[in-house]
mmCIF file of C-alpha atoms in Angstrom:
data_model
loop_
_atom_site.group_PDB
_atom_site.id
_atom_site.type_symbol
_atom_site.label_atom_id
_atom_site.label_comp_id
_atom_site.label_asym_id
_atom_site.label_seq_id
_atom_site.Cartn_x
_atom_site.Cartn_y
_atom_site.Cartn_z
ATOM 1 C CA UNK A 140 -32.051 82.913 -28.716
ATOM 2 C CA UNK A 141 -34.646 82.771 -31.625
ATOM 3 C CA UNK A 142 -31.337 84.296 -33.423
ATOM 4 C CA UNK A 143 -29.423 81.448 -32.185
ATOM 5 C CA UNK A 144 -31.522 79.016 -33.478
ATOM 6 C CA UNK A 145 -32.434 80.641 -36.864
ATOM 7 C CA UNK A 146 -27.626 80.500 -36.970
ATOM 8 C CA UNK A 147 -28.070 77.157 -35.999
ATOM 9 C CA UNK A 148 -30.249 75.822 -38.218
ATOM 10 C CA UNK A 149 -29.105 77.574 -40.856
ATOM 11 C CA UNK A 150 -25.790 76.093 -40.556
ATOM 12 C CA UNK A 151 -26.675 72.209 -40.123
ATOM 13 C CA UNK A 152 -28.964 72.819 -43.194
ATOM 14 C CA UNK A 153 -26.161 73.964 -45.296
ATOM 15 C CA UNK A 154 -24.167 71.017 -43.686
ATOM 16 C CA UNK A 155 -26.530 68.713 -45.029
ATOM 17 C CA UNK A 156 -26.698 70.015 -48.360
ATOM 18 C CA UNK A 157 -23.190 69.955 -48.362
ATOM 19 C CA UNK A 158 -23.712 65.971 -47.455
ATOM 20 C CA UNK A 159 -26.044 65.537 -50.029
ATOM 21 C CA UNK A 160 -23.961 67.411 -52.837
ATOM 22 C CA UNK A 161 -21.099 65.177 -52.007
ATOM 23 C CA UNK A 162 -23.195 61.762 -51.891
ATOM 24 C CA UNK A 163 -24.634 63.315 -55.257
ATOM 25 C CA UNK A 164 -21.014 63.603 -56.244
ATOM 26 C CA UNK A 165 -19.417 60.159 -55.547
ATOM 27 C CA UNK A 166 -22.911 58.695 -56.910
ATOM 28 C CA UNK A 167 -22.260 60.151 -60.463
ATOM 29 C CA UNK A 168 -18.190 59.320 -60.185
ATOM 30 C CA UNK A 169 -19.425 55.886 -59.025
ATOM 31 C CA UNK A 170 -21.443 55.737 -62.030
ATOM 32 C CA UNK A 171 -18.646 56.942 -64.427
ATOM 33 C CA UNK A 172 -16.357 54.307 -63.306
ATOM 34 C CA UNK A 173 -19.083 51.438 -63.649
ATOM 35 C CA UNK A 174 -19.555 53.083 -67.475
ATOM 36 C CA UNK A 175 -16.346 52.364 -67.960
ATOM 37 C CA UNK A 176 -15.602 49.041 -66.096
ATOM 38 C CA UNK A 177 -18.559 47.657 -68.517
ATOM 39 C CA UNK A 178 -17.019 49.313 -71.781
ATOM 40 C CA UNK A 179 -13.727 48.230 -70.884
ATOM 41 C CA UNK A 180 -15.528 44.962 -70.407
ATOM 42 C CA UNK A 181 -16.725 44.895 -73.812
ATOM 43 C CA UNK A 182 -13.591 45.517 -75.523
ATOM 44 C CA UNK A 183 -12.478 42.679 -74.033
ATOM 45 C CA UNK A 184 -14.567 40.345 -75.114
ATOM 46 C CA UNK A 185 -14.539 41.643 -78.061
ATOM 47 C CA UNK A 186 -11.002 41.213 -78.380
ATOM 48 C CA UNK A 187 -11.052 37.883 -77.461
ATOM 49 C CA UNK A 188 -13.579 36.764 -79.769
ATOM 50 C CA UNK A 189 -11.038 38.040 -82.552
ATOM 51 C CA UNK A 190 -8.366 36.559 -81.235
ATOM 52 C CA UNK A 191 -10.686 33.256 -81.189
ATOM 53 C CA UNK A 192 -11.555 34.031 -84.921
ATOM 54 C CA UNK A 193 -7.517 34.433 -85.567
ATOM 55 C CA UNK A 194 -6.721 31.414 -83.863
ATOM 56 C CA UNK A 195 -9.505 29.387 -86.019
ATOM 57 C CA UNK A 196 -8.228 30.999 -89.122
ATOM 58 C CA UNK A 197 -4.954 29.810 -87.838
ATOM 59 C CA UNK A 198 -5.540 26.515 -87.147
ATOM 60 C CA UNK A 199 -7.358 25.785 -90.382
ATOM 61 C CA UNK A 200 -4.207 27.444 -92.345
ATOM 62 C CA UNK A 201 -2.127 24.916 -90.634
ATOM 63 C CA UNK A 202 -4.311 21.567 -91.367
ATOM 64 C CA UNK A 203 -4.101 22.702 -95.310
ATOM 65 C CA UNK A 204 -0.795 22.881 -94.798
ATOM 66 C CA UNK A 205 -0.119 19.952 -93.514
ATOM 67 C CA UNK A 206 -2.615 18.130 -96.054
ATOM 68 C CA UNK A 207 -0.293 19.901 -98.842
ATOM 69 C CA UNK A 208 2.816 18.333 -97.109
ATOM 70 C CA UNK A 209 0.866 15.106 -97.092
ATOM 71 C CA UNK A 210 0.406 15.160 -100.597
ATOM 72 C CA UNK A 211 3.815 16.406 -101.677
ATOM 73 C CA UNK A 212 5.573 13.805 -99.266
ATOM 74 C CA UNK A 213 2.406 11.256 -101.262
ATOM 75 C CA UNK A 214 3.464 12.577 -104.615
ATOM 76 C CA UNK A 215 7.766 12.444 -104.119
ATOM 77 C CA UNK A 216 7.081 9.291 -102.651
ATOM 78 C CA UNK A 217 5.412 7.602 -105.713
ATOM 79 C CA UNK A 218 7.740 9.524 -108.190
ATOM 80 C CA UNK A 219 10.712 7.410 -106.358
ATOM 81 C CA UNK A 220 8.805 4.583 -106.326
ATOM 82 C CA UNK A 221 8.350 4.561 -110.011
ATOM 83 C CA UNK A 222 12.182 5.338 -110.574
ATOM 84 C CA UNK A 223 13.026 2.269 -108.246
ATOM 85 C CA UNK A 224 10.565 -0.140 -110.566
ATOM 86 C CA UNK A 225 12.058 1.731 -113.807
ATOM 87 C CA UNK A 226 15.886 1.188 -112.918
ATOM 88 C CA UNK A 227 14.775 -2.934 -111.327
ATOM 89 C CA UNK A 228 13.250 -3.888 -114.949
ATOM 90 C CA UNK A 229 15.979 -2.147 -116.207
ATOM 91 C CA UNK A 230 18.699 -4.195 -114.299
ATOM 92 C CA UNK A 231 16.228 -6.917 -115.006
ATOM 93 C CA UNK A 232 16.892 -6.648 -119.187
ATOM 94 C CA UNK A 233 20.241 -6.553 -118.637
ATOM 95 C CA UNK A 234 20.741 -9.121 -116.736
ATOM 96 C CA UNK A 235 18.507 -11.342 -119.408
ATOM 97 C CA UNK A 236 20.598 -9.677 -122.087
ATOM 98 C CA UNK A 237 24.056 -10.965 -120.542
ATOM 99 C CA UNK A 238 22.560 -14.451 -119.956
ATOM 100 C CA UNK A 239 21.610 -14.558 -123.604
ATOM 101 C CA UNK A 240 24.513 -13.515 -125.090
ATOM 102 C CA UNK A 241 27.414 -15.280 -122.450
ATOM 103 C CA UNK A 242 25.589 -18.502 -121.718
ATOM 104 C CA UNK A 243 24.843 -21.390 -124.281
ATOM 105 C CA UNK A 244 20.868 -22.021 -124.234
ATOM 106 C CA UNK A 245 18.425 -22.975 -126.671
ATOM 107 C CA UNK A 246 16.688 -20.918 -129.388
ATOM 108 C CA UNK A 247 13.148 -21.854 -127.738
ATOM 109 C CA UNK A 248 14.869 -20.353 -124.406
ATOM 110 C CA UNK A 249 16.544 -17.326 -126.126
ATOM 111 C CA UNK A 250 13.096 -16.377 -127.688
ATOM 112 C CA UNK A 251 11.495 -16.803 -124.566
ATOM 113 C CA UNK A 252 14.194 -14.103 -122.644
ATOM 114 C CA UNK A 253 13.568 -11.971 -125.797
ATOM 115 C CA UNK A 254 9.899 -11.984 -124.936
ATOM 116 C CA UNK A 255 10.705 -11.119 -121.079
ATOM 117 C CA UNK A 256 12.421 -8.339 -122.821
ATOM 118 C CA UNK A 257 10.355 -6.848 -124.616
ATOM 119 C CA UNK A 258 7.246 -7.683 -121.694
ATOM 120 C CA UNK A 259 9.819 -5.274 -119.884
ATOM 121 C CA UNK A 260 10.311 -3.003 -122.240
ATOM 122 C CA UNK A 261 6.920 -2.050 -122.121
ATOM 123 C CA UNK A 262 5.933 -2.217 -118.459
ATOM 124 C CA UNK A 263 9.120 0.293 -118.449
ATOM 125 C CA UNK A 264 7.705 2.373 -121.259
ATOM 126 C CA UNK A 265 4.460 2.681 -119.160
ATOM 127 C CA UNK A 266 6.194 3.471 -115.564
ATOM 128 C CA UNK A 267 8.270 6.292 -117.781
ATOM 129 C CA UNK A 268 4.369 7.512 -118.742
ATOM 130 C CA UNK A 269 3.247 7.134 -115.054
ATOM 131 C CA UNK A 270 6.680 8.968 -114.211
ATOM 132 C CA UNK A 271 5.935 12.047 -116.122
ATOM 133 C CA UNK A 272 1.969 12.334 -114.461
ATOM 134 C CA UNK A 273 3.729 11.942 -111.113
ATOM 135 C CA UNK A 274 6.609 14.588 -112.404
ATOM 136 C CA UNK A 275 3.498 16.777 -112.906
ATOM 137 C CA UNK A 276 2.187 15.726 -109.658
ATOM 138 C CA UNK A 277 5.044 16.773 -107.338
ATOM 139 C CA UNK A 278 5.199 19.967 -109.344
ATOM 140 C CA UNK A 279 1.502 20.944 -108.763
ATOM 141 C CA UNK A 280 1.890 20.336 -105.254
ATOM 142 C CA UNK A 281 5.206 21.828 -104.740
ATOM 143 C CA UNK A 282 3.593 25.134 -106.539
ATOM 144 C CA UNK A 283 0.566 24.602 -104.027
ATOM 145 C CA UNK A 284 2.504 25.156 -101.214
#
């Protein structure tokens, strides 16, 4: 009997060992797969944070943009602008010019339309000037974009 119970013993002892090893076991795999739910957690948020950073690089690439298209849109805008005043003063002169020379007015008159003329002349001359900086202009921001 004391046999027996030496076999018996024996045995549940290595039973429970056998429990232990294999609580021991699923402990340390339990432990390997939190490791790697946190570092798999940390790439993650590190990925997100530079796909934050991208989008913010992004977004700021696409306001300069669309202050360079402001400015270009600006700059063609005046440039036509200019053109349109040019060619009215233009069509302005001639207009003076045919009424001098087709209808019958006074010299005091026809030196007066001479003097719009030349007025003209100049504020043409100077929209030319302002032309050419707004020429450069356009350029500059069609080279900026």
């Amino acid at each position: 009997m004391d046999k027996l119970y030496k076999t018996l013993v024996f045995l549940l002892l290595l039973g429970s060992q056998s429990f232990f090893a294999q609580q021991i076991s699923n402990t340390a795999q339990e432990l390997e797969r939190q490791k790697t739910e946190l570092q798999t957690q940390k790439n993650l948020k590190e990925n997100y944070k530079k796909l934050d950073d991208k989008l913010d690089q992004l977004k700021k690439e696409q306001k300069e943009l669309e202050n360079k298209r402001k400015i270009l849109s600006k700059a063609e805008s005046n440039l036509n602008s200019t053109k349109e005043k040019i060619s009215k003063l233009e069509l302005a002169n001639q207009k003076i010019e045919n009424k001098i020379t087709t209808s019958s007015i006074s010299d005091e008159e026809i030196q007066k339309q001479k003097i719009k003329i030349k007025e003209n002349e100049v504020n043409i001359q100077k929209l030319k000037l302002t032309q050419i900086t707004q020429e450069k202009e356009l350029e500059k921001a069609m080279s900026a974009i």
